[in-house]
């Protein structure tokens, strides 16, 4: 069929044509936003899930919901080795210029801008973009202690936002990459915001270990956040994610074809988009059949290998690749860490630094103590394709 009108959108963070199976989560976010807007208490939210389940897409949709309700938003991605202060300053500056432009919030808005300038100076973030008229606010957010200064800064922003009747939402993707210090400071600041009932909400997204990381950072984090799990779509949502876009594009798909796509993708949204896109392109005419899906599967798998999987594989050292290949030998997981070390032919103590490094890179996580699982769905199968002739290396150095 005509690839120009192909309705599917494979790609990291790309909005799917049908956001199926997420209504309950989006409604919970909408309720939290509306409660804060009405001056009531609501928890911030951390979306937890493996790669490819659509967390980034959901975070973007929550941002759109917030803006439609009149929120000012700061959208941030937390890449590895970037500190939170550097990420926050330009985004919060934009919010504060909007707030300080309102007559009834001008004084508090300018005070918050002064605090932001102090904060930027304290953490060596370039503040050349601040207008000449922005003067430091004496003593506010200027101590150089991140917990203290970020709390002072967000409280100042929250008070200005309340004066302006303009709530704010901070949206952070890949939260698991924040340093322990940054995550702890963010939680402390949000705790103070909650205590003072200020109109700021945080929506974050990250890998499943984020809940444990938050708890380790501050024990009261579970009282500040809801941690909804974002998983693969159920059978009905999987069918809707494929059928609805095809029908809206004026074509049809057989039930057997839907079943084949569901089985091959296991309901993971990223994979659904790849299979949907390639099945459409392969099909000579409507309806898309099971034979079309089978024919397209090689192309869909190759596309995932070249982008979704390979970009992660290439970030690994040879020793880390060996560790994941050993995991793949044991199946999709989760696996005991000792089993992986045994498959590698090395001691558990020698495998420990490799495991730690892979967790830091977001490739694996620990569902429970002593267990290891892939954060990327179907990565075990990819490792067989990427390293088909692998043999346990034995005493590899760490």
mmCIF file of N, CA and C in Angstrom, residues 183-293:
data_model
loop_
_atom_site.group_PDB
_atom_site.id
_atom_site.type_symbol
_atom_site.label_atom_id
_atom_site.label_comp_id
_atom_site.label_asym_id
_atom_site.label_seq_id
_atom_site.Cartn_x
_atom_site.Cartn_y
_atom_site.Cartn_z
ATOM 1 N N UNK A 183 19.066 13.748 42.707
ATOM 2 C CA UNK A 183 17.760 13.153 42.987
ATOM 3 C C UNK A 183 17.328 13.462 44.412
ATOM 4 N N UNK A 184 18.251 13.371 45.342
ATOM 5 C CA UNK A 184 17.929 13.665 46.747
ATOM 6 C C UNK A 184 17.498 15.123 46.901
ATOM 7 N N UNK A 185 18.225 16.028 46.262
ATOM 8 C CA UNK A 185 17.876 17.452 46.358
ATOM 9 C C UNK A 185 16.510 17.735 45.753
ATOM 10 N N UNK A 186 16.207 17.084 44.640
ATOM 11 C CA UNK A 186 14.910 17.282 43.992
ATOM 12 C C UNK A 186 13.775 16.804 44.895
ATOM 13 N N UNK A 187 13.966 15.666 45.539
ATOM 14 C CA UNK A 187 12.936 15.121 46.427
ATOM 15 C C UNK A 187 12.743 16.035 47.645
ATOM 16 N N UNK A 188 13.844 16.510 48.209
ATOM 17 C CA UNK A 188 13.750 17.416 49.360
ATOM 18 C C UNK A 188 12.986 18.681 48.969
ATOM 19 N N UNK A 189 13.303 19.244 47.816
ATOM 20 C CA UNK A 189 12.628 20.464 47.374
ATOM 21 C C UNK A 189 11.138 20.236 47.162
ATOM 22 N N UNK A 190 10.796 19.113 46.558
ATOM 23 C CA UNK A 190 9.381 18.811 46.323
ATOM 24 C C UNK A 190 8.641 18.555 47.634
ATOM 25 N N UNK A 191 9.345 18.011 48.619
ATOM 26 C CA UNK A 191 8.734 17.817 49.929
ATOM 27 C C UNK A 191 8.335 19.164 50.538
ATOM 28 N N UNK A 192 9.218 20.151 50.418
ATOM 29 C CA UNK A 192 8.893 21.473 50.941
ATOM 30 C C UNK A 192 7.747 22.116 50.144
ATOM 31 N N UNK A 193 7.761 21.931 48.841
ATOM 32 C CA UNK A 193 6.675 22.439 47.993
ATOM 33 C C UNK A 193 5.338 21.851 48.437
ATOM 34 N N UNK A 194 5.335 20.544 48.706
ATOM 35 C CA UNK A 194 4.106 19.875 49.142
ATOM 36 C C UNK A 194 3.658 20.392 50.503
ATOM 37 N N UNK A 195 4.603 20.553 51.420
ATOM 38 C CA UNK A 195 4.267 21.041 52.755
ATOM 39 C C UNK A 195 3.628 22.429 52.712
ATOM 40 N N UNK A 196 4.086 23.250 51.782
ATOM 41 C CA UNK A 196 3.590 24.624 51.701
ATOM 42 C C UNK A 196 2.458 24.780 50.684
ATOM 43 N N UNK A 197 2.029 23.658 50.135
ATOM 44 C CA UNK A 197 0.897 23.646 49.197
ATOM 45 C C UNK A 197 1.093 24.638 48.051
ATOM 46 N N UNK A 198 2.290 24.657 47.493
ATOM 47 C CA UNK A 198 2.586 25.541 46.379
ATOM 48 C C UNK A 198 2.269 24.851 45.047
ATOM 49 N N UNK A 199 1.892 25.623 44.037
ATOM 50 C CA UNK A 199 1.344 25.027 42.806
ATOM 51 C C UNK A 199 2.414 24.578 41.806
ATOM 52 N N UNK A 200 3.225 23.601 42.219
ATOM 53 C CA UNK A 200 4.221 22.996 41.331
ATOM 54 C C UNK A 200 4.075 21.484 41.411
ATOM 55 N N UNK A 201 4.022 20.843 40.260
ATOM 56 C CA UNK A 201 3.999 19.378 40.183
ATOM 57 C C UNK A 201 5.185 18.911 39.359
ATOM 58 N N UNK A 202 5.701 17.736 39.718
ATOM 59 C CA UNK A 202 6.750 17.097 38.930
ATOM 60 C C UNK A 202 6.197 15.816 38.316
ATOM 61 N N UNK A 203 6.441 15.650 37.032
ATOM 62 C CA UNK A 203 6.160 14.386 36.357
ATOM 63 C C UNK A 203 7.482 13.879 35.788
ATOM 64 N N UNK A 204 7.866 12.693 36.222
ATOM 65 C CA UNK A 204 9.114 12.112 35.748
ATOM 66 C C UNK A 204 8.869 10.779 35.068
ATOM 67 N N UNK A 205 9.854 10.313 34.337
ATOM 68 C CA UNK A 205 9.783 9.003 33.703
ATOM 69 C C UNK A 205 11.156 8.367 33.792
ATOM 70 N N UNK A 206 11.168 7.059 34.034
ATOM 71 C CA UNK A 206 12.452 6.377 34.145
ATOM 72 C C UNK A 206 12.295 4.874 34.165
ATOM 73 N N UNK A 207 13.409 4.205 34.268
ATOM 74 C CA UNK A 207 13.447 2.746 34.293
ATOM 75 C C UNK A 207 12.907 2.217 35.632
ATOM 76 N N UNK A 208 12.584 0.930 35.695
ATOM 77 C CA UNK A 208 11.900 0.417 36.896
ATOM 78 C C UNK A 208 12.648 0.617 38.199
ATOM 79 N N UNK A 209 13.991 0.710 38.150
ATOM 80 C CA UNK A 209 14.734 0.869 39.396
ATOM 81 C C UNK A 209 14.545 2.228 40.039
ATOM 82 N N UNK A 210 13.853 3.137 39.365
ATOM 83 C CA UNK A 210 13.725 4.501 39.866
ATOM 84 C C UNK A 210 12.997 4.565 41.208
ATOM 85 N N UNK A 211 12.017 3.711 41.403
ATOM 86 C CA UNK A 211 11.289 3.725 42.683
ATOM 87 C C UNK A 211 12.236 3.423 43.840
ATOM 88 N N UNK A 212 13.088 2.408 43.650
ATOM 89 C CA UNK A 212 14.048 2.062 44.696
ATOM 90 C C UNK A 212 15.072 3.166 44.880
ATOM 91 N N UNK A 213 15.542 3.764 43.783
ATOM 92 C CA UNK A 213 16.504 4.857 43.879
ATOM 93 C C UNK A 213 15.919 6.032 44.656
ATOM 94 N N UNK A 214 14.631 6.331 44.399
ATOM 95 C CA UNK A 214 13.979 7.431 45.108
ATOM 96 C C UNK A 214 13.868 7.129 46.591
ATOM 97 N N UNK A 215 13.518 5.884 46.909
ATOM 98 C CA UNK A 215 13.415 5.504 48.311
ATOM 99 C C UNK A 215 14.742 5.552 49.034
ATOM 100 N N UNK A 216 15.808 5.177 48.330
ATOM 101 C CA UNK A 216 17.140 5.242 48.925
ATOM 102 C C UNK A 216 17.576 6.687 49.123
ATOM 103 N N UNK A 217 17.172 7.563 48.193
ATOM 104 C CA UNK A 217 17.548 8.970 48.304
ATOM 105 C C UNK A 217 16.878 9.618 49.504
ATOM 106 N N UNK A 218 15.571 9.402 49.642
ATOM 107 C CA UNK A 218 14.827 9.935 50.779
ATOM 108 C C UNK A 218 13.684 8.977 51.089
ATOM 109 N N UNK A 219 13.594 8.555 52.345
ATOM 110 C CA UNK A 219 12.624 7.526 52.711
ATOM 111 C C UNK A 219 11.184 7.982 52.537
ATOM 112 N N UNK A 220 10.942 9.304 52.531
ATOM 113 C CA UNK A 220 9.565 9.778 52.420
ATOM 114 C C UNK A 220 9.133 9.981 50.971
ATOM 115 N N UNK A 221 9.939 9.534 50.002
ATOM 116 C CA UNK A 221 9.595 9.781 48.597
ATOM 117 C C UNK A 221 8.274 9.127 48.212
ATOM 118 N N UNK A 222 7.938 7.981 48.846
ATOM 119 C CA UNK A 222 6.684 7.312 48.487
ATOM 120 C C UNK A 222 5.469 8.144 48.868
ATOM 121 N N UNK A 223 5.641 9.102 49.797
ATOM 122 C CA UNK A 223 4.528 9.974 50.158
ATOM 123 C C UNK A 223 4.400 11.152 49.203
ATOM 124 N N UNK A 224 5.436 11.402 48.420
ATOM 125 C CA UNK A 224 5.427 12.526 47.483
ATOM 126 C C UNK A 224 4.996 12.124 46.087
ATOM 127 N N UNK A 225 5.249 10.854 45.726
ATOM 128 C CA UNK A 225 5.048 10.420 44.353
ATOM 129 C C UNK A 225 4.096 9.238 44.258
ATOM 130 N N UNK A 226 3.347 9.206 43.170
ATOM 131 C CA UNK A 226 2.773 7.962 42.695
ATOM 132 C C UNK A 226 3.749 7.379 41.682
ATOM 133 N N UNK A 227 3.881 6.051 41.670
ATOM 134 C CA UNK A 227 4.813 5.373 40.775
ATOM 135 C C UNK A 227 4.059 4.407 39.861
ATOM 136 N N UNK A 228 3.257 4.902 38.928
ATOM 137 C CA UNK A 228 2.532 3.979 38.053
ATOM 138 C C UNK A 228 3.478 3.231 37.110
ATOM 139 N N UNK A 229 3.240 1.927 36.983
ATOM 140 C CA UNK A 229 4.020 1.133 36.054
ATOM 141 C C UNK A 229 3.456 1.259 34.645
ATOM 142 N N UNK A 230 4.349 1.415 33.680
ATOM 143 C CA UNK A 230 3.964 1.491 32.278
ATOM 144 C C UNK A 230 4.521 0.234 31.604
ATOM 145 N N UNK A 231 3.626 -0.670 31.237
ATOM 146 C CA UNK A 231 4.071 -1.931 30.658
ATOM 147 C C UNK A 231 3.588 -2.117 29.240
ATOM 148 N N UNK A 232 3.739 -3.336 28.705
ATOM 149 C CA UNK A 232 3.203 -3.616 27.368
ATOM 150 C C UNK A 232 1.681 -3.503 27.370
ATOM 151 N N UNK A 233 1.118 -3.279 26.213
ATOM 152 C CA UNK A 233 -0.328 -3.140 26.098
ATOM 153 C C UNK A 233 -1.014 -4.497 26.205
ATOM 154 N N UNK A 234 -2.236 -4.494 26.766
ATOM 155 C CA UNK A 234 -3.000 -5.739 26.805
ATOM 156 C C UNK A 234 -3.556 -6.041 25.409
ATOM 157 N N UNK A 235 -4.255 -7.158 25.302
ATOM 158 C CA UNK A 235 -4.698 -7.627 23.981
ATOM 159 C C UNK A 235 -5.592 -6.612 23.282
ATOM 160 N N UNK A 236 -6.556 -6.064 24.005
ATOM 161 C CA UNK A 236 -7.471 -5.105 23.377
ATOM 162 C C UNK A 236 -6.744 -3.826 22.939
ATOM 163 N N UNK A 237 -5.866 -3.326 23.799
ATOM 164 C CA UNK A 237 -5.136 -2.108 23.456
ATOM 165 C C UNK A 237 -4.172 -2.346 22.303
ATOM 166 N N UNK A 238 -3.558 -3.527 22.273
ATOM 167 C CA UNK A 238 -2.662 -3.871 21.162
ATOM 168 C C UNK A 238 -3.416 -3.845 19.839
ATOM 169 N N UNK A 239 -4.593 -4.455 19.826
ATOM 170 C CA UNK A 239 -5.393 -4.461 18.601
ATOM 171 C C UNK A 239 -5.786 -3.037 18.196
ATOM 172 N N UNK A 240 -6.175 -2.233 19.192
ATOM 173 C CA UNK A 240 -6.563 -0.865 18.892
ATOM 174 C C UNK A 240 -5.414 -0.030 18.357
ATOM 175 N N UNK A 241 -4.192 -0.273 18.893
ATOM 176 C CA UNK A 241 -3.028 0.499 18.460
ATOM 177 C C UNK A 241 -2.703 0.262 16.992
ATOM 178 N N UNK A 242 -3.116 -0.897 16.460
ATOM 179 C CA UNK A 242 -2.858 -1.225 15.051
ATOM 180 C C UNK A 242 -4.095 -0.989 14.186
ATOM 181 N N UNK A 243 -5.238 -1.472 14.652
ATOM 182 C CA UNK A 243 -6.435 -1.405 13.822
ATOM 183 C C UNK A 243 -6.921 0.037 13.596
ATOM 184 N N UNK A 244 -6.962 0.820 14.657
ATOM 185 C CA UNK A 244 -7.518 2.173 14.543
ATOM 186 C C UNK A 244 -6.758 3.030 13.524
ATOM 187 N N UNK A 245 -5.419 3.108 13.585
ATOM 188 C CA UNK A 245 -4.721 3.919 12.579
ATOM 189 C C UNK A 245 -4.939 3.426 11.146
ATOM 190 N N UNK A 246 -4.985 2.098 10.967
ATOM 191 C CA UNK A 246 -5.187 1.557 9.622
ATOM 192 C C UNK A 246 -6.571 1.936 9.102
ATOM 193 N N UNK A 247 -7.580 1.805 9.954
ATOM 194 C CA UNK A 247 -8.936 2.136 9.514
ATOM 195 C C UNK A 247 -9.083 3.638 9.273
ATOM 196 N N UNK A 248 -8.426 4.458 10.094
ATOM 197 C CA UNK A 248 -8.492 5.903 9.880
ATOM 198 C C UNK A 248 -7.800 6.315 8.593
ATOM 199 N N UNK A 249 -6.871 5.469 8.127
ATOM 200 C CA UNK A 249 -6.192 5.740 6.860
ATOM 201 C C UNK A 249 -6.951 5.148 5.672
ATOM 202 N N UNK A 250 -8.147 4.598 5.945
ATOM 203 C CA UNK A 250 -8.995 4.113 4.865
ATOM 204 C C UNK A 250 -8.727 2.690 4.423
ATOM 205 N N UNK A 251 -8.046 1.898 5.271
ATOM 206 C CA UNK A 251 -7.750 0.505 4.930
ATOM 207 C C UNK A 251 -8.257 -0.409 6.039
ATOM 208 N N UNK A 252 -7.989 -1.712 5.887
ATOM 209 C CA UNK A 252 -8.429 -2.694 6.885
ATOM 210 C C UNK A 252 -7.303 -3.683 7.159
ATOM 211 N N UNK A 253 -7.453 -4.440 8.249
ATOM 212 C CA UNK A 253 -6.489 -5.469 8.606
ATOM 213 C C UNK A 253 -7.247 -6.676 9.139
ATOM 214 N N UNK A 254 -6.813 -7.869 8.756
ATOM 215 C CA UNK A 254 -7.462 -9.096 9.193
ATOM 216 C C UNK A 254 -7.179 -9.368 10.670
ATOM 217 N N UNK A 255 -8.097 -10.102 11.303
ATOM 218 C CA UNK A 255 -7.883 -10.483 12.697
ATOM 219 C C UNK A 255 -6.635 -11.346 12.862
ATOM 220 N N UNK A 256 -6.379 -12.248 11.906
ATOM 221 C CA UNK A 256 -5.189 -13.099 11.996
ATOM 222 C C UNK A 256 -3.914 -12.270 11.930
ATOM 223 N N UNK A 257 -3.961 -11.205 11.144
ATOM 224 C CA UNK A 257 -2.795 -10.321 11.057
ATOM 225 C C UNK A 257 -2.577 -9.591 12.382
ATOM 226 N N UNK A 258 -3.651 -9.157 13.020
ATOM 227 C CA UNK A 258 -3.536 -8.508 14.330
ATOM 228 C C UNK A 258 -2.946 -9.465 15.356
ATOM 229 N N UNK A 259 -3.406 -10.698 15.328
ATOM 230 C CA UNK A 259 -2.890 -11.697 16.267
ATOM 231 C C UNK A 259 -1.402 -11.934 16.039
ATOM 232 N N UNK A 260 -0.990 -12.009 14.788
ATOM 233 C CA UNK A 260 0.422 -12.228 14.467
ATOM 234 C C UNK A 260 1.284 -11.075 14.970
ATOM 235 N N UNK A 261 0.824 -9.834 14.773
ATOM 236 C CA UNK A 261 1.573 -8.678 15.259
ATOM 237 C C UNK A 261 1.651 -8.693 16.790
ATOM 238 N N UNK A 262 0.536 -9.015 17.436
ATOM 239 C CA UNK A 262 0.513 -9.056 18.897
ATOM 240 C C UNK A 262 1.517 -10.074 19.433
ATOM 241 N N UNK A 263 1.583 -11.248 18.791
ATOM 242 C CA UNK A 263 2.496 -12.291 19.255
ATOM 243 C C UNK A 263 3.951 -11.895 19.030
ATOM 244 N N UNK A 264 4.240 -11.275 17.901
ATOM 245 C CA UNK A 264 5.629 -10.931 17.582
ATOM 246 C C UNK A 264 6.131 -9.742 18.396
ATOM 247 N N UNK A 265 5.265 -8.845 18.773
ATOM 248 C CA UNK A 265 5.677 -7.637 19.507
ATOM 249 C C UNK A 265 5.491 -7.746 21.008
ATOM 250 N N UNK A 266 4.707 -8.719 21.460
ATOM 251 C CA UNK A 266 4.367 -8.884 22.873
ATOM 252 C C UNK A 266 3.708 -7.632 23.458
ATOM 253 N N UNK A 267 3.138 -6.808 22.584
ATOM 254 C CA UNK A 267 2.394 -5.640 23.048
ATOM 255 C C UNK A 267 3.239 -4.426 23.374
ATOM 256 N N UNK A 268 4.531 -4.448 23.070
ATOM 257 C CA UNK A 268 5.374 -3.281 23.358
ATOM 258 C C UNK A 268 5.135 -2.203 22.303
ATOM 259 N N UNK A 269 4.745 -0.997 22.723
ATOM 260 C CA UNK A 269 4.338 0.036 21.771
ATOM 261 C C UNK A 269 5.365 0.369 20.691
ATOM 262 N N UNK A 270 6.647 0.457 21.064
ATOM 263 C CA UNK A 270 7.665 0.775 20.055
ATOM 264 C C UNK A 270 7.686 -0.295 18.963
ATOM 265 N N UNK A 271 7.609 -1.563 19.380
ATOM 266 C CA UNK A 271 7.650 -2.653 18.408
ATOM 267 C C UNK A 271 6.375 -2.683 17.561
ATOM 268 N N UNK A 272 5.255 -2.337 18.174
ATOM 269 C CA UNK A 272 3.998 -2.280 17.416
ATOM 270 C C UNK A 272 4.096 -1.296 16.261
ATOM 271 N N UNK A 273 4.718 -0.162 16.509
ATOM 272 C CA UNK A 273 4.853 0.825 15.441
ATOM 273 C C UNK A 273 5.728 0.309 14.302
ATOM 274 N N UNK A 274 6.807 -0.401 14.629
ATOM 275 C CA UNK A 274 7.660 -0.967 13.577
ATOM 276 C C UNK A 274 6.907 -2.011 12.763
ATOM 277 N N UNK A 275 6.218 -2.926 13.448
ATOM 278 C CA UNK A 275 5.504 -3.975 12.717
ATOM 279 C C UNK A 275 4.335 -3.397 11.923
ATOM 280 N N UNK A 276 3.657 -2.424 12.515
ATOM 281 C CA UNK A 276 2.566 -1.800 11.778
ATOM 282 C C UNK A 276 3.060 -1.105 10.525
ATOM 283 N N UNK A 277 4.149 -0.352 10.648
ATOM 284 C CA UNK A 277 4.686 0.393 9.509
ATOM 285 C C UNK A 277 5.140 -0.535 8.398
ATOM 286 N N UNK A 278 5.882 -1.577 8.744
ATOM 287 C CA UNK A 278 6.415 -2.470 7.709
ATOM 288 C C UNK A 278 5.334 -3.374 7.127
ATOM 289 N N UNK A 279 4.356 -3.756 7.933
ATOM 290 C CA UNK A 279 3.249 -4.566 7.398
ATOM 291 C C UNK A 279 2.443 -3.762 6.386
ATOM 292 N N UNK A 280 2.220 -2.493 6.689
ATOM 293 C CA UNK A 280 1.511 -1.618 5.741
ATOM 294 C C UNK A 280 2.285 -1.517 4.424
ATOM 295 N N UNK A 281 3.583 -1.281 4.505
ATOM 296 C CA UNK A 281 4.384 -1.092 3.291
ATOM 297 C C UNK A 281 4.485 -2.355 2.450
ATOM 298 N N UNK A 282 4.495 -3.510 3.112
ATOM 299 C CA UNK A 282 4.611 -4.777 2.386
ATOM 300 C C UNK A 282 3.288 -5.171 1.729
ATOM 301 N N UNK A 283 2.176 -4.856 2.380
ATOM 302 C CA UNK A 283 0.864 -5.286 1.868
ATOM 303 C C UNK A 283 0.594 -4.672 0.495
ATOM 304 N N UNK A 284 0.273 -5.490 -0.514
ATOM 305 C CA UNK A 284 -0.004 -4.923 -1.843
ATOM 306 C C UNK A 284 -1.333 -4.188 -1.903
ATOM 307 N N UNK A 285 -2.255 -4.560 -1.013
ATOM 308 C CA UNK A 285 -3.583 -3.957 -1.029
ATOM 309 C C UNK A 285 -4.244 -4.194 0.335
ATOM 310 N N UNK A 286 -5.350 -3.511 0.573
ATOM 311 C CA UNK A 286 -6.162 -3.733 1.774
ATOM 312 C C UNK A 286 -7.050 -4.947 1.537
ATOM 313 N N UNK A 287 -7.266 -5.777 2.562
ATOM 314 C CA UNK A 287 -6.789 -5.667 3.943
ATOM 315 C C UNK A 287 -5.371 -6.210 4.108
ATOM 316 N N UNK A 288 -4.684 -5.756 5.178
ATOM 317 C CA UNK A 288 -3.399 -6.326 5.558
ATOM 318 C C UNK A 288 -3.661 -7.724 6.109
ATOM 319 N N UNK A 289 -2.924 -8.708 5.612
ATOM 320 C CA UNK A 289 -3.146 -10.096 5.999
ATOM 321 C C UNK A 289 -2.032 -10.618 6.895
ATOM 322 N N UNK A 290 -2.266 -11.792 7.453
ATOM 323 C CA UNK A 290 -1.222 -12.435 8.255
ATOM 324 C C UNK A 290 0.031 -12.677 7.415
ATOM 325 N N UNK A 291 -0.145 -13.052 6.162
ATOM 326 C CA UNK A 291 0.998 -13.290 5.281
ATOM 327 C C UNK A 291 1.814 -12.009 5.092
ATOM 328 N N UNK A 292 1.124 -10.875 5.029
ATOM 329 C CA UNK A 292 1.836 -9.597 4.919
ATOM 330 C C UNK A 292 2.687 -9.344 6.161
ATOM 331 N N UNK A 293 2.115 -9.639 7.332
ATOM 332 C CA UNK A 293 2.838 -9.422 8.586
ATOM 333 C C UNK A 293 4.068 -10.324 8.649
#
